[in-house]
PDB file of C-alpha atoms and ligand atoms in Angstrom:
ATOM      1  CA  UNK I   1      58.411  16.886 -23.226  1.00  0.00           C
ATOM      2  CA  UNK I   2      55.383  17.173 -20.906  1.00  0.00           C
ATOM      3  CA  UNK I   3      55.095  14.317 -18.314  1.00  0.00           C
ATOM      4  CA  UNK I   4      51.929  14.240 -16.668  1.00  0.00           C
ATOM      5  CA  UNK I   5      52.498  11.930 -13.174  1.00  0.00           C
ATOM      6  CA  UNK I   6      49.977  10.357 -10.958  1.00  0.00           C
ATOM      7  CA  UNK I   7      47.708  13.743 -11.518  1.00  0.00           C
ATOM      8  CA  UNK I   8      44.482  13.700  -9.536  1.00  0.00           C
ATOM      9  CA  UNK I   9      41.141  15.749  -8.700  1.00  0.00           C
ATOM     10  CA  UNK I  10      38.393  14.915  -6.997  1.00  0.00           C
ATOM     11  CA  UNK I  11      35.268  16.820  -6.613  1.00  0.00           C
ATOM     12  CA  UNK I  12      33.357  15.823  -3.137  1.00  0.00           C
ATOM     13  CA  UNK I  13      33.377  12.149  -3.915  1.00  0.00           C
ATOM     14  CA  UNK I  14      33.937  12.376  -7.233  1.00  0.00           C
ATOM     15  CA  UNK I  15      37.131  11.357  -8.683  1.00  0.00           C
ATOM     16  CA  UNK I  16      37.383  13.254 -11.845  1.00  0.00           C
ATOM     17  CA  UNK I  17      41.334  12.614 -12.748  1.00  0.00           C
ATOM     18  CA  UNK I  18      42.580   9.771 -10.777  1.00  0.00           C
ATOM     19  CA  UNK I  19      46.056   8.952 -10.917  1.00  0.00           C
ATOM     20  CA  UNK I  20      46.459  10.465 -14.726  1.00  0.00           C
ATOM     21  CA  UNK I  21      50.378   9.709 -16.152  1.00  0.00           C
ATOM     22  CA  UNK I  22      50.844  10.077 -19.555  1.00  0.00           C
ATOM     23  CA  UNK I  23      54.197  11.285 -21.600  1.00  0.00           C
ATOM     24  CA  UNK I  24      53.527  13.944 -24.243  1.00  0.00           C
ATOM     25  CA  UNK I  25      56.727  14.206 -26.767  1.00  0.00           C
ATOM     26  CA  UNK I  26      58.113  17.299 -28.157  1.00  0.00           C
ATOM     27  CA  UNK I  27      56.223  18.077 -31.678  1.00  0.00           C
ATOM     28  CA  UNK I  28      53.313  15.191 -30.896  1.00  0.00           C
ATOM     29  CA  UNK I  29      49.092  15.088 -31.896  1.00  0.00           C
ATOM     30  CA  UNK I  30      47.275  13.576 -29.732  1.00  0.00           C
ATOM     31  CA  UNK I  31      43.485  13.662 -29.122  1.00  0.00           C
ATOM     32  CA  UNK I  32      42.191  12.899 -25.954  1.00  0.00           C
ATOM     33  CA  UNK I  33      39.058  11.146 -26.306  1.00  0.00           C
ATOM     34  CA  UNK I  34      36.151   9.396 -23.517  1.00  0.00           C
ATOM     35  CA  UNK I  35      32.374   9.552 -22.525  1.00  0.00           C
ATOM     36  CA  UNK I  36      30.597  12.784 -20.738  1.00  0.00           C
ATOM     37  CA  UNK I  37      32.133  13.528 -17.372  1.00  0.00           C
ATOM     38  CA  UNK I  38      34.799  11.325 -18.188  1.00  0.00           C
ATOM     39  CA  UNK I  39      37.534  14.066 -16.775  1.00  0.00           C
ATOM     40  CA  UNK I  40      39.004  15.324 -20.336  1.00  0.00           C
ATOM     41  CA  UNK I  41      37.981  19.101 -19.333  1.00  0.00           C
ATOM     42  CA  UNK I  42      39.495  18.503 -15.745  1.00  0.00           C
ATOM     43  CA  UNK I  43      42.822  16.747 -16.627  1.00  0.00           C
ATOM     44  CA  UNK I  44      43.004  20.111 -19.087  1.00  0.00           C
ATOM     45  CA  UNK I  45      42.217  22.411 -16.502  1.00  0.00           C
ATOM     46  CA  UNK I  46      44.470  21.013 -14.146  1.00  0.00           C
ATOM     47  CA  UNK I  47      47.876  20.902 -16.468  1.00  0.00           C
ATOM     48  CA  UNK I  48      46.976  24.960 -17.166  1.00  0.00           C
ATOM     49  CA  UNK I  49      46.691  25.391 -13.775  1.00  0.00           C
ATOM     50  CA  UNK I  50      42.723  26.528 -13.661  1.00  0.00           C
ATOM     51  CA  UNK I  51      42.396  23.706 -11.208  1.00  0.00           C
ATOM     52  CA  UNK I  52      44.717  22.814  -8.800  1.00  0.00           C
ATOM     53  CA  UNK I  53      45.725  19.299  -8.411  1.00  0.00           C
ATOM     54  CA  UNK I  54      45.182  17.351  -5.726  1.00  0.00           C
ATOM     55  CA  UNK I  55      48.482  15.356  -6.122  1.00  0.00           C
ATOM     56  CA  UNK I  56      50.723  14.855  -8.786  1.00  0.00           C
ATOM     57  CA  UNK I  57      52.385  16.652 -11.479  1.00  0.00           C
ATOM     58  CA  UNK I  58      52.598  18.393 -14.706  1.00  0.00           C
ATOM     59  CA  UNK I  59      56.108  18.579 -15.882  1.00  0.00           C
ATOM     60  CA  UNK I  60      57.780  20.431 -18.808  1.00  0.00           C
ATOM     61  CA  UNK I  61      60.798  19.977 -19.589  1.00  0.00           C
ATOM     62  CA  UNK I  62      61.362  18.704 -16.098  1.00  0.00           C
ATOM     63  CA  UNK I  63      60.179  21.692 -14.523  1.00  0.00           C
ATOM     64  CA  UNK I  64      57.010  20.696 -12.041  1.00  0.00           C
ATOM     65  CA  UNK I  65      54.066  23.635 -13.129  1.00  0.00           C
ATOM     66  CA  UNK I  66      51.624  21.494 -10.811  1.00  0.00           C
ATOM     67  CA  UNK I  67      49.802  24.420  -8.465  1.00  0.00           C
ATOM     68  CA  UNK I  68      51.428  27.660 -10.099  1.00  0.00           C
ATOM     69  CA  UNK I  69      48.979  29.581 -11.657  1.00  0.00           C
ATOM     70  CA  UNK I  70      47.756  29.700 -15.008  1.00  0.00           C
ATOM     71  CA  UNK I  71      49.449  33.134 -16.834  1.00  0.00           C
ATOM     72  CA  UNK I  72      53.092  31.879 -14.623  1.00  0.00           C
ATOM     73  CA  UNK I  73      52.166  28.360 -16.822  1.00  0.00           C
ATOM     74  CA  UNK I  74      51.293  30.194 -19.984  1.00  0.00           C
ATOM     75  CA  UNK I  75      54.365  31.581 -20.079  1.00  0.00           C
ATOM     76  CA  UNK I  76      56.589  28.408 -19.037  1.00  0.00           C
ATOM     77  CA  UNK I  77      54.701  27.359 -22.615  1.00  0.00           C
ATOM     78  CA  UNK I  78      51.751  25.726 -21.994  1.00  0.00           C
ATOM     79  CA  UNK I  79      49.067  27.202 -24.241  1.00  0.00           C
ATOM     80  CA  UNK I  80      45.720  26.714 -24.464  1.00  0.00           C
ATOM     81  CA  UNK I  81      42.620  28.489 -25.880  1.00  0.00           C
ATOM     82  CA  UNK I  82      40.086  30.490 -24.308  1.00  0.00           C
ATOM     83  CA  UNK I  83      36.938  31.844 -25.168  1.00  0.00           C
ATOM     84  CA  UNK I  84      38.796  35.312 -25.466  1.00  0.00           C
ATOM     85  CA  UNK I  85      35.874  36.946 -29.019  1.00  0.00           C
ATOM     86  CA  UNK I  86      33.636  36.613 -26.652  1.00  0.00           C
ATOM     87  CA  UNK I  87      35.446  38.468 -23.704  1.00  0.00           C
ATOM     88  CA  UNK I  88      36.133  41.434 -26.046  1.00  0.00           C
ATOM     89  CA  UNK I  89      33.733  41.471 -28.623  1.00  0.00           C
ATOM     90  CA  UNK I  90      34.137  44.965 -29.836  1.00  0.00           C
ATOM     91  CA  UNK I  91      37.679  44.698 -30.355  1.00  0.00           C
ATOM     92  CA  UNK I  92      38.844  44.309 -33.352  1.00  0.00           C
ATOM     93  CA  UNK I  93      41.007  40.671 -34.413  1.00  0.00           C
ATOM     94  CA  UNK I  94      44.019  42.580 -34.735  1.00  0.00           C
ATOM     95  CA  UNK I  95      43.451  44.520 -31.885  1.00  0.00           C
ATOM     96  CA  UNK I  96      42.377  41.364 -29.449  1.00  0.00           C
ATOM     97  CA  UNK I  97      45.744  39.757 -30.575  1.00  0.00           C
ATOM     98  CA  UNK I  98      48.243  42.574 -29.735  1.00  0.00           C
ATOM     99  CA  UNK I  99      46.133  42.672 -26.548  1.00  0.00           C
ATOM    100  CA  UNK I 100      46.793  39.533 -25.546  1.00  0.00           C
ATOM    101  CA  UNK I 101      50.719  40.110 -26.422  1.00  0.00           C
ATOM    102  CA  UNK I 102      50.782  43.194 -24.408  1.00  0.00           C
ATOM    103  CA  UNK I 103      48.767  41.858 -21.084  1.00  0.00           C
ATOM    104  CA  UNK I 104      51.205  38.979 -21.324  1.00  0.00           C
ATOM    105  CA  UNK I 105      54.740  41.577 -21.359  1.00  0.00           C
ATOM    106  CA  UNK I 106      52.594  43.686 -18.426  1.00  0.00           C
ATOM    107  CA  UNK I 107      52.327  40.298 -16.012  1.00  0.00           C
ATOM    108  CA  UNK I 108      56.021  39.701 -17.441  1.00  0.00           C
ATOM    109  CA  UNK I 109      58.082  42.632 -16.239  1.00  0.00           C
ATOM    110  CA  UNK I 110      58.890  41.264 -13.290  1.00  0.00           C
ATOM    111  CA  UNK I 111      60.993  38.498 -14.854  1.00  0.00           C
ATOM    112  CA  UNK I 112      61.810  39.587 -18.343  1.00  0.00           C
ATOM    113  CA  UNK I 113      59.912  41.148 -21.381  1.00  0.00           C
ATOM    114  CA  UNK I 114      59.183  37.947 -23.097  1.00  0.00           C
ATOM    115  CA  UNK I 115      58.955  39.519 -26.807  1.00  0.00           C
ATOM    116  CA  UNK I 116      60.491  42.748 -27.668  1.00  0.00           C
ATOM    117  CA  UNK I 117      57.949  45.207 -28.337  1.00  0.00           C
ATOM    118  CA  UNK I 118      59.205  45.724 -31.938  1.00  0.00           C
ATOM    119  CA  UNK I 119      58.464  41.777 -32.483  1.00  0.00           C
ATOM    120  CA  UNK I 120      55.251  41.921 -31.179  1.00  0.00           C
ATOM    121  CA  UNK I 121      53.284  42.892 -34.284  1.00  0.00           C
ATOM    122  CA  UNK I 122      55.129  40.298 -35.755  1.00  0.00           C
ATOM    123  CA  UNK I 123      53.960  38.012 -33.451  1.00  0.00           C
ATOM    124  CA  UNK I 124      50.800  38.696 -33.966  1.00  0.00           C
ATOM    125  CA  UNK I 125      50.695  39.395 -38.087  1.00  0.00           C
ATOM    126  CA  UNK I 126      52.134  35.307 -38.221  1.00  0.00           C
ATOM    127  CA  UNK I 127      49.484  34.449 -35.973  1.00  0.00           C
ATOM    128  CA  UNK I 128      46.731  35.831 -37.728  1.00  0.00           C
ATOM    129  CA  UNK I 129      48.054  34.488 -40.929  1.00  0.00           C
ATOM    130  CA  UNK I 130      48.499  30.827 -39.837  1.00  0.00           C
ATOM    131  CA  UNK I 131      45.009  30.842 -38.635  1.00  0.00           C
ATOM    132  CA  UNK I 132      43.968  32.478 -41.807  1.00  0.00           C
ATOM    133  CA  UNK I 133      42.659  35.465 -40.118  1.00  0.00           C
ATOM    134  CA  UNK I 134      44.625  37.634 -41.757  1.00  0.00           C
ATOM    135  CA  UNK I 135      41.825  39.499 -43.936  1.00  0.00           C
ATOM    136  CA  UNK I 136      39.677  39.423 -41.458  1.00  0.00           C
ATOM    137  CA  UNK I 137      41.738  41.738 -38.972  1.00  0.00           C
ATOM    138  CA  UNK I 138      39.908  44.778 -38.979  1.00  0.00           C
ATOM    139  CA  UNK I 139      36.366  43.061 -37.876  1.00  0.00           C
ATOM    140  CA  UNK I 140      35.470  42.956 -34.104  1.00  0.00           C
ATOM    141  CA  UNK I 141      35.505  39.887 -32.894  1.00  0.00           C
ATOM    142  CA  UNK I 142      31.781  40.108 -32.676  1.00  0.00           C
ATOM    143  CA  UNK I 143      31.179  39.884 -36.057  1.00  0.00           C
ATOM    144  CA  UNK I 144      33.131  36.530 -36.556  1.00  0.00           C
ATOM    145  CA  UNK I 145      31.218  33.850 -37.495  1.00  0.00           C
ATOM    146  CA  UNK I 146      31.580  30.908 -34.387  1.00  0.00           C
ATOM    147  CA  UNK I 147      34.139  28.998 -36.015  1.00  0.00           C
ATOM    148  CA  UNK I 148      36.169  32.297 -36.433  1.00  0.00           C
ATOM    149  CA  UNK I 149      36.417  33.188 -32.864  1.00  0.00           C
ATOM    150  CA  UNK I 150      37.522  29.739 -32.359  1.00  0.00           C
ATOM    151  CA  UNK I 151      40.522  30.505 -34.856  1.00  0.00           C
ATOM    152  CA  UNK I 152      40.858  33.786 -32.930  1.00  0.00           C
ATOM    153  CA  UNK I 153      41.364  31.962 -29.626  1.00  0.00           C
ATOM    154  CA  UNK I 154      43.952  29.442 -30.952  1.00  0.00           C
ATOM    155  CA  UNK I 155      45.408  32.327 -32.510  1.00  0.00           C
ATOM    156  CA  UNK I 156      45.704  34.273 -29.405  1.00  0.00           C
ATOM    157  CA  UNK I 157      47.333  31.156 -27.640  1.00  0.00           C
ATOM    158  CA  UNK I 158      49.873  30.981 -30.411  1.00  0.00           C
ATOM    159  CA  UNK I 159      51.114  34.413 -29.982  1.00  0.00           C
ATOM    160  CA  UNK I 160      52.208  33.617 -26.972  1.00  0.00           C
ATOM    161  CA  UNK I 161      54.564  30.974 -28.327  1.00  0.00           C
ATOM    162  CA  UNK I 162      53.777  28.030 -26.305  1.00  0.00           C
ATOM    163  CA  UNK I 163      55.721  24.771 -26.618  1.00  0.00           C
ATOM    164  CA  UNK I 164      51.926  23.143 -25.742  1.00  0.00           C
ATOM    165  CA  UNK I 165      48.555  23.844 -26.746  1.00  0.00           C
ATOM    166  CA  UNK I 166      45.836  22.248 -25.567  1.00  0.00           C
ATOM    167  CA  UNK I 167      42.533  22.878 -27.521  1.00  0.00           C
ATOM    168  CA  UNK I 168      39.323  21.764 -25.454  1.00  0.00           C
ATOM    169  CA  UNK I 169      37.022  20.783 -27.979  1.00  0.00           C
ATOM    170  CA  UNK I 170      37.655  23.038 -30.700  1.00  0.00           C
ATOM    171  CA  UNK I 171      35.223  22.074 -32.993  1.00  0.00           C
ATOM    172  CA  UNK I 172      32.144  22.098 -30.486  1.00  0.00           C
ATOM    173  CA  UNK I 173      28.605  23.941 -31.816  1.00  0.00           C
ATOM    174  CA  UNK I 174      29.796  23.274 -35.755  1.00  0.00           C
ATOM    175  CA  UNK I 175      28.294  22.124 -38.810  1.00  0.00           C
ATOM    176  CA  UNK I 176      30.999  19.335 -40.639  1.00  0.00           C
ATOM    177  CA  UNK I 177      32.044  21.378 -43.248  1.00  0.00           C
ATOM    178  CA  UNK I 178      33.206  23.640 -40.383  1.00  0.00           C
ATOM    179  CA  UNK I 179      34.454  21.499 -38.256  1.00  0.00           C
ATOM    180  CA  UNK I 180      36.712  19.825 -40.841  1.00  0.00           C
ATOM    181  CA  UNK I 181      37.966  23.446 -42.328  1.00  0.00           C
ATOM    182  CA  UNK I 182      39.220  23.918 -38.387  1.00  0.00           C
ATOM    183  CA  UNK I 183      40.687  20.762 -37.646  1.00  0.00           C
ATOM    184  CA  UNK I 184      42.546  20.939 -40.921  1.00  0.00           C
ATOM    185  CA  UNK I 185      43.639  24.460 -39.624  1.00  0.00           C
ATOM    186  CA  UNK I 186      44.576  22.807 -36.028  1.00  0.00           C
ATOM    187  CA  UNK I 187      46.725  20.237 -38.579  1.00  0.00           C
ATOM    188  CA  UNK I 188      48.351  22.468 -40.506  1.00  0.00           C
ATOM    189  CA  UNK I 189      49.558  24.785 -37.643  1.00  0.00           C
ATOM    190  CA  UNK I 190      50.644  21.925 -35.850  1.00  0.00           C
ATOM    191  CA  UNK I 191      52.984  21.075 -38.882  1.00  0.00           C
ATOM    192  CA  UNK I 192      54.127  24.405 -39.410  1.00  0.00           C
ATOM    193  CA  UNK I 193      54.344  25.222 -35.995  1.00  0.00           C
ATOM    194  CA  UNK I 194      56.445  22.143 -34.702  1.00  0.00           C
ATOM    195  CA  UNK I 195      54.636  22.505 -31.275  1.00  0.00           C
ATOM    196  CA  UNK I 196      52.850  19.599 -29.496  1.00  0.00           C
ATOM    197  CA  UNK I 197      49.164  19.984 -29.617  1.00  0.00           C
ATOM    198  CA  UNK I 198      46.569  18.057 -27.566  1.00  0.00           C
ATOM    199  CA  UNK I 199      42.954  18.691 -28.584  1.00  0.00           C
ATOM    200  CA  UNK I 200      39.983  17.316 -26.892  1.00  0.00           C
ATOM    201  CA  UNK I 201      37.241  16.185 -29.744  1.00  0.00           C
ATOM    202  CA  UNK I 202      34.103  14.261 -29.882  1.00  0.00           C
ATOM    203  CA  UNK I 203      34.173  13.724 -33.524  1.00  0.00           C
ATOM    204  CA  UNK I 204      35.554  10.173 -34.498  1.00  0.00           C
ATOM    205  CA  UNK I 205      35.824  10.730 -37.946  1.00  0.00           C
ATOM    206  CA  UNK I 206      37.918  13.548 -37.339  1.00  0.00           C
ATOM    207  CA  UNK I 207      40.162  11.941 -34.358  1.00  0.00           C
ATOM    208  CA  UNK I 208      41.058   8.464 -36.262  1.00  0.00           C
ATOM    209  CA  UNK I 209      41.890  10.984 -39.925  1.00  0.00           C
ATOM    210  CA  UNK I 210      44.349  13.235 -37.911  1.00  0.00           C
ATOM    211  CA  UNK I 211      45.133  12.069 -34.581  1.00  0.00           C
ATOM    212  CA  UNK I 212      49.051   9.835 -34.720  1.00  0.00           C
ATOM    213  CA  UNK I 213      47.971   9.124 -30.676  1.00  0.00           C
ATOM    214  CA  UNK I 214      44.796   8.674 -29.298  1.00  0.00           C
ATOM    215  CA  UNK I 215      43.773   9.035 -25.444  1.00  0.00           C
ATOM    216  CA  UNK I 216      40.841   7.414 -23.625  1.00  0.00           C
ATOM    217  CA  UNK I 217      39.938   8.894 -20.579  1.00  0.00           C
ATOM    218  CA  UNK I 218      36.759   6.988 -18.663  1.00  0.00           C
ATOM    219  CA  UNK I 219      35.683   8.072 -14.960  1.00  0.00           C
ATOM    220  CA  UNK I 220      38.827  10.238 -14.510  1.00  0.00           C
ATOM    221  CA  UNK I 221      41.161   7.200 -15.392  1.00  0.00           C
ATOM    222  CA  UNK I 222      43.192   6.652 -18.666  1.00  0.00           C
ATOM    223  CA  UNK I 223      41.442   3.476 -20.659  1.00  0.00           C
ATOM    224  CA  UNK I 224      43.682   3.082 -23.060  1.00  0.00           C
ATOM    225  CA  UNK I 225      46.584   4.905 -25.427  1.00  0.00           C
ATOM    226  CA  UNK I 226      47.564   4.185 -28.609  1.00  0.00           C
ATOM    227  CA  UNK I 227      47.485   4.466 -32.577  1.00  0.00           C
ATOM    228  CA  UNK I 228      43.812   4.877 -34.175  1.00  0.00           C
ATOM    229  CA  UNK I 229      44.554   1.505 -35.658  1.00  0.00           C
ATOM    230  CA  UNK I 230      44.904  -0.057 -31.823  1.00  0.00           C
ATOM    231  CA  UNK I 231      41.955   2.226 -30.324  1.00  0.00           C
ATOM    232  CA  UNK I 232      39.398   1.251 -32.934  1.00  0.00           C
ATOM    233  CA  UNK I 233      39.865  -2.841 -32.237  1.00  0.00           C
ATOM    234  CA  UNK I 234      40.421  -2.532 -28.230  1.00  0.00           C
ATOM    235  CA  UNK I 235      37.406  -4.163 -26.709  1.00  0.00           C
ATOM    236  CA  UNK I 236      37.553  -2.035 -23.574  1.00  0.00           C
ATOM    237  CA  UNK I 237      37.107   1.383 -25.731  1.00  0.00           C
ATOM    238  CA  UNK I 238      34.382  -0.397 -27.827  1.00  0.00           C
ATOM    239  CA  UNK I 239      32.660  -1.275 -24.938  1.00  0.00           C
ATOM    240  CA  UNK I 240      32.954   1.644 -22.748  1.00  0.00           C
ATOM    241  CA  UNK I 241      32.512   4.106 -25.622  1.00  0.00           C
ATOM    242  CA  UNK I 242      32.392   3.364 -29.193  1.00  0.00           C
ATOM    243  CA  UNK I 243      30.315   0.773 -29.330  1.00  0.00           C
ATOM    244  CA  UNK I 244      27.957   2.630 -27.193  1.00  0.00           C
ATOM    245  CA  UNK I 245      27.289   5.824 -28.685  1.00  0.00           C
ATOM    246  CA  UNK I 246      26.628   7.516 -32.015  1.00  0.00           C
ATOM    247  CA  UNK I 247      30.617   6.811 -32.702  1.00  0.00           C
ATOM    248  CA  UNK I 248      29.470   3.391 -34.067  1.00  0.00           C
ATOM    249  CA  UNK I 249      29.643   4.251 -37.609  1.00  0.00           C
ATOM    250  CA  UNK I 250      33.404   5.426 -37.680  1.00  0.00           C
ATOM    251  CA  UNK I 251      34.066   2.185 -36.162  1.00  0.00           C
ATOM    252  CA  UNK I 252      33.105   0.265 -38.788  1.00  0.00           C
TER     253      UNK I 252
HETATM  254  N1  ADP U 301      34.246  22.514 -10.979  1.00  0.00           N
HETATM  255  C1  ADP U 301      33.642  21.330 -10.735  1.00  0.00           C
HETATM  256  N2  ADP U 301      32.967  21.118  -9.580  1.00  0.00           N
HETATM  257  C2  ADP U 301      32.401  19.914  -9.345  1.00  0.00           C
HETATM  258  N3  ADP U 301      32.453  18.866 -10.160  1.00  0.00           N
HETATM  259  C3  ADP U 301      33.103  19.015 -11.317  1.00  0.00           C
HETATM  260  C4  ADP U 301      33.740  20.253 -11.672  1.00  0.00           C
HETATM  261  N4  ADP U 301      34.323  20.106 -12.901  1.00  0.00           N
HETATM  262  C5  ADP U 301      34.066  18.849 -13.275  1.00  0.00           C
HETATM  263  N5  ADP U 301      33.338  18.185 -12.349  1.00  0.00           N
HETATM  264  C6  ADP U 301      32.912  16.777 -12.413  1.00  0.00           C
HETATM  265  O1  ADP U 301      34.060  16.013 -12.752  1.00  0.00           O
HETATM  266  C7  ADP U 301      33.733  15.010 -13.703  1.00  0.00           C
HETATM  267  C8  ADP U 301      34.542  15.223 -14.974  1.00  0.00           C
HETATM  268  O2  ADP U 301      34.077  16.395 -15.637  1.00  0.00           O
HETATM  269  P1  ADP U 301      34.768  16.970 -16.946  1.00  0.00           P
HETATM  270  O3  ADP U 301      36.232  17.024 -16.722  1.00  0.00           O
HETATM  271  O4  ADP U 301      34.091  18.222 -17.294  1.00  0.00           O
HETATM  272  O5  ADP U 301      34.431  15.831 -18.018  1.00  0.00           O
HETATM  273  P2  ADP U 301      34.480  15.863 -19.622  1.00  0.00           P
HETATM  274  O6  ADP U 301      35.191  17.093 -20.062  1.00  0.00           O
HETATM  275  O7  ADP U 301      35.175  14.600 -19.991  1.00  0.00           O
HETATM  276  O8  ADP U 301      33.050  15.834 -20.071  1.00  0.00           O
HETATM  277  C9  ADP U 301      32.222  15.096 -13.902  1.00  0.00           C
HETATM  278  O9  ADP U 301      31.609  14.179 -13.027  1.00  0.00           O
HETATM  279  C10 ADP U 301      31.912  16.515 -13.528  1.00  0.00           C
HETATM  280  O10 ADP U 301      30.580  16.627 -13.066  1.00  0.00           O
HETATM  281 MG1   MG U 302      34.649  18.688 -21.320  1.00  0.00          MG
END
């Protein structure tokens, strides 16, 4: 389980996670949802440890990963994506995945080899596969169309087997047909995967159809929690975000 308690950030005067606490069980959806500068992107920076928190912590398993930084967090199992096609765009998909499994051993040896080296094609081929990037794998990453590269990232936070992964946004800068065809993809891994996924999204349509657990973050602090169902009829979400924007529609 990861048990987020009493996290906080501030910027200058700006409280951007104040006093987060929020249980995440083992093999959970949840989307984490809230207004512009509401503190989603923080509270996700913070639990990967590309923020350090102010106070509080981020606990998995009961192990406190508040402060440590973020490849020691990676590999406790908290995953996320990163805009990795774009780092690398001349390598090739396959290539940028067993990249990421061998930078991960290299930081490892210290400790232990994670993954046998024998396993980490493996790794990599199952990746590719769940993501559907399979017969794509000799194209850089360059030549991915945008919702690719996304894949590619969640694909390169999956080889590293984490327990978590949080997705920030993953269906920013596409078209619906696009953005559907990924958050299906985030659904199905999730389901074949058994991990617990968090994902960040904009899109009500899409957060009421797959989200179980909805999160609403407003001005750093957590609004409300609860089933689509609950978050679509609670007044303070309608009023502080729903009913306000161009989420009107999937209201109704
Ligand atoms: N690195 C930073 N330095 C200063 N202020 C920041 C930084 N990151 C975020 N903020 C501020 O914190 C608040 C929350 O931002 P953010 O977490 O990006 O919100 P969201 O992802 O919900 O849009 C905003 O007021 C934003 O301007
Ligand atoms: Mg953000």
């Amino acid at each position: 389980m990861l048990d987020i308690r009493g996290l906080s950030k501030s910027f200058g005067g700006v409280k951007a996670t104040d006093d987060v606490s929020l249980d995440f069980a083992d093999g959970s959806l949840t989307a984490v949802i809230g207004p512009n500068g509401a503190g989603k992107s923080t509270f996700f920076n913070l639990i990967t440890g590309a923020l350090r928190p102010d106070s509080g912590q981020v606990l998995l398993e009961g192990v406190d990963l508040a402060g440590k930084s973020p490849s020691d967090i990676v590999r406790y199992g908290i995953g996320r994506a990163f805009q990795v096609a774009s780092i690398f765009p001349s390598l090739t998909v396959q290539e940028t995945m067993l990249a990421a499994v061998c930078a991960d051993q290299r930081r490892s040896t210290v400790l232990h080899r994670r993954f046998p080296l024998a396993e980490t094609r493996d790794r990599a081929e199952h990746a590719m596969e769940l993501l559907g990037l399979a017969n794509k794998r000799h194209r850089t990453a360059a030549t991915l169309s945008h919702g690719d590269q996304k894949l590619l990232d969640i694909a390169l936070a999956l080889v590293l087997d984490p327990k978590v992964l949080l997705l920030d946004e993953p269906t920013a800068g596409m078209g619906t047909e696009e953005r559907w065809r990924m958050i299906d993809k985030v659904r199905e891994l999730w389901e074949a995967q058994k991990i617990t996924v968090v994902f960040i999204e904009h899109d009500m349509d899409i957060v009421f159809k797959i989200a179980p657990r909805i999160v609403v973050l407003c001005y750093g602090r957590i609004l409300a929690t609860g089933t689509p169902d609950a978050i679509r009829r609670n007044e303070a979400v309608i009023e502080a975000y729903l009913g306000t924007e161009e989420h009107a529609e999937a209201v109704t």
